[in-house]
Coordinates of C-alpha atoms in Angstrom, one line a residue:
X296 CA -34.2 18.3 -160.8
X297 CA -37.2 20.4 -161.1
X298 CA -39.5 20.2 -158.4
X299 CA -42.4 19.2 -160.7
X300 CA -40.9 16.1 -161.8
X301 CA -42.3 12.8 -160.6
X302 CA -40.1 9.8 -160.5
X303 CA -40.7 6.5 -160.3
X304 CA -40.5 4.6 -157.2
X305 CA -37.7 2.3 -158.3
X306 CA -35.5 5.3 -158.4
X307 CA -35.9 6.7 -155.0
X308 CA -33.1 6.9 -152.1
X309 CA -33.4 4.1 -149.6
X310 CA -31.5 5.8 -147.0
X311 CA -33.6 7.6 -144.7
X312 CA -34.1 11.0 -146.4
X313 CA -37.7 12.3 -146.2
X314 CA -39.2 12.8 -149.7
X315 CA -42.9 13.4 -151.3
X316 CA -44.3 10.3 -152.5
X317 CA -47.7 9.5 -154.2
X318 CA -50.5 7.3 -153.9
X319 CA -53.6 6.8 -156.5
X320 CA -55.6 6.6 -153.3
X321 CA -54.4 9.3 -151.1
X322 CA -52.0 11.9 -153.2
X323 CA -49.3 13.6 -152.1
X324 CA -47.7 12.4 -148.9
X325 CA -44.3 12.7 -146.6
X326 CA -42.4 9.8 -146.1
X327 CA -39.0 7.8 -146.1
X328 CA -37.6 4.7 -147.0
X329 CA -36.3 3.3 -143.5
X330 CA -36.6 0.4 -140.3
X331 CA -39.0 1.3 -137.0
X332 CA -35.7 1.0 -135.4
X333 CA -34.5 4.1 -137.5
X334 CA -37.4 6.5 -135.6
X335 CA -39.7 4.8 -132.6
X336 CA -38.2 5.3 -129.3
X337 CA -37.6 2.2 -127.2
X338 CA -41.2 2.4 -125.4
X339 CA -42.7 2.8 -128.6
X340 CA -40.8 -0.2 -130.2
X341 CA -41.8 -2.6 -127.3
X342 CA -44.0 -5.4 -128.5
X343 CA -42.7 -5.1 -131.9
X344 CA -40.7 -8.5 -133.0
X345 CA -37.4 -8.0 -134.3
X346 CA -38.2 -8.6 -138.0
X347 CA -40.7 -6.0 -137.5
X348 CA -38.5 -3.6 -135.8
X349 CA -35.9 -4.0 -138.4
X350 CA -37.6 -4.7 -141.6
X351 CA -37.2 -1.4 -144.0
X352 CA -40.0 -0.6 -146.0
X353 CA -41.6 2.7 -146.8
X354 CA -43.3 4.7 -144.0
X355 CA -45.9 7.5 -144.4
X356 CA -45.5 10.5 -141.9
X357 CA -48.2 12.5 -140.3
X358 CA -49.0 14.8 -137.5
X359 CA -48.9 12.0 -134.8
X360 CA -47.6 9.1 -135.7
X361 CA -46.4 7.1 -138.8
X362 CA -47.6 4.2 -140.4
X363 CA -46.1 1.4 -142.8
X364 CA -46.7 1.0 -146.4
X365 CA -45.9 -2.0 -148.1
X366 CA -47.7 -4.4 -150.9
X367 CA -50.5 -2.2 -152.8
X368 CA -50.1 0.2 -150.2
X369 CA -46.8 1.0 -151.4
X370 CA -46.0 4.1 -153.1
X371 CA -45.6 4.9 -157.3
X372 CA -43.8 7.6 -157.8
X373 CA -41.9 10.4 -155.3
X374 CA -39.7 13.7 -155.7
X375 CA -37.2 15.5 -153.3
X376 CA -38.6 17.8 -150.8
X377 CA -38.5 20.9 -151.6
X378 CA -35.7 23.8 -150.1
X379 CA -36.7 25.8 -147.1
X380 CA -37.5 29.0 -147.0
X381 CA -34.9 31.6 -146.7

C-alpha cells in the first residue's frame, strides 16, 4: 500500500498496531485501536472503573500522555505508519 493512500476507518486494524489517523478538526495524528488496560501502568489506571479500563476504542498519542477518541471525536480515515529509517 502506498503511503499516500488514505483509508477509511472501517478498514483499520483493531489490534493494537499504531497507525496515522485523521481528523477534520485536528489532521494528522498517532494512534491505535486498543483498551487503557493495553498501555497505563497500574498507578495510572487507578480510579479508572473496569468498563473504562477495558473498553477499546481509539486513542490519540502525544508527547505526554494519551487521550480517548470516541463518538464525533472518532477518527475518518488512517494509513500504516511509515518504515523507519535505515
Amino acid at each position: 500500500m502506498s503511503m499516500s493512500e488514505w483509508q477509511p476507518i472501517e478498514t483499520a486494524p483493531k489490534d493494537g498496531t499504531g497507525v496515522l489517523g485523521w481528523r477534520e478538526d485536528c489532521g494528522i495524528i498517532l494512534m491505535r485501536y486498543a483498551a487503557p488496560m493495553d498501555f497505563l501502568t497500574d498507578e495510572e489506571a487507578e480510579g479508572l472503573d473496569e468498563y473504562s479500563a477495558e473498553a477499546e476504542d481509539w486513542f490519540a498519542a502525544d508527547l505526554i500522555a494519551g487521550c480517548r477518541m470516541d463518538g464525533n471525536d472518532e477518527p475518518t480515515h488512517w494509513m500504516p505508519l511509515p518504515e523507519p529509517p535505515k
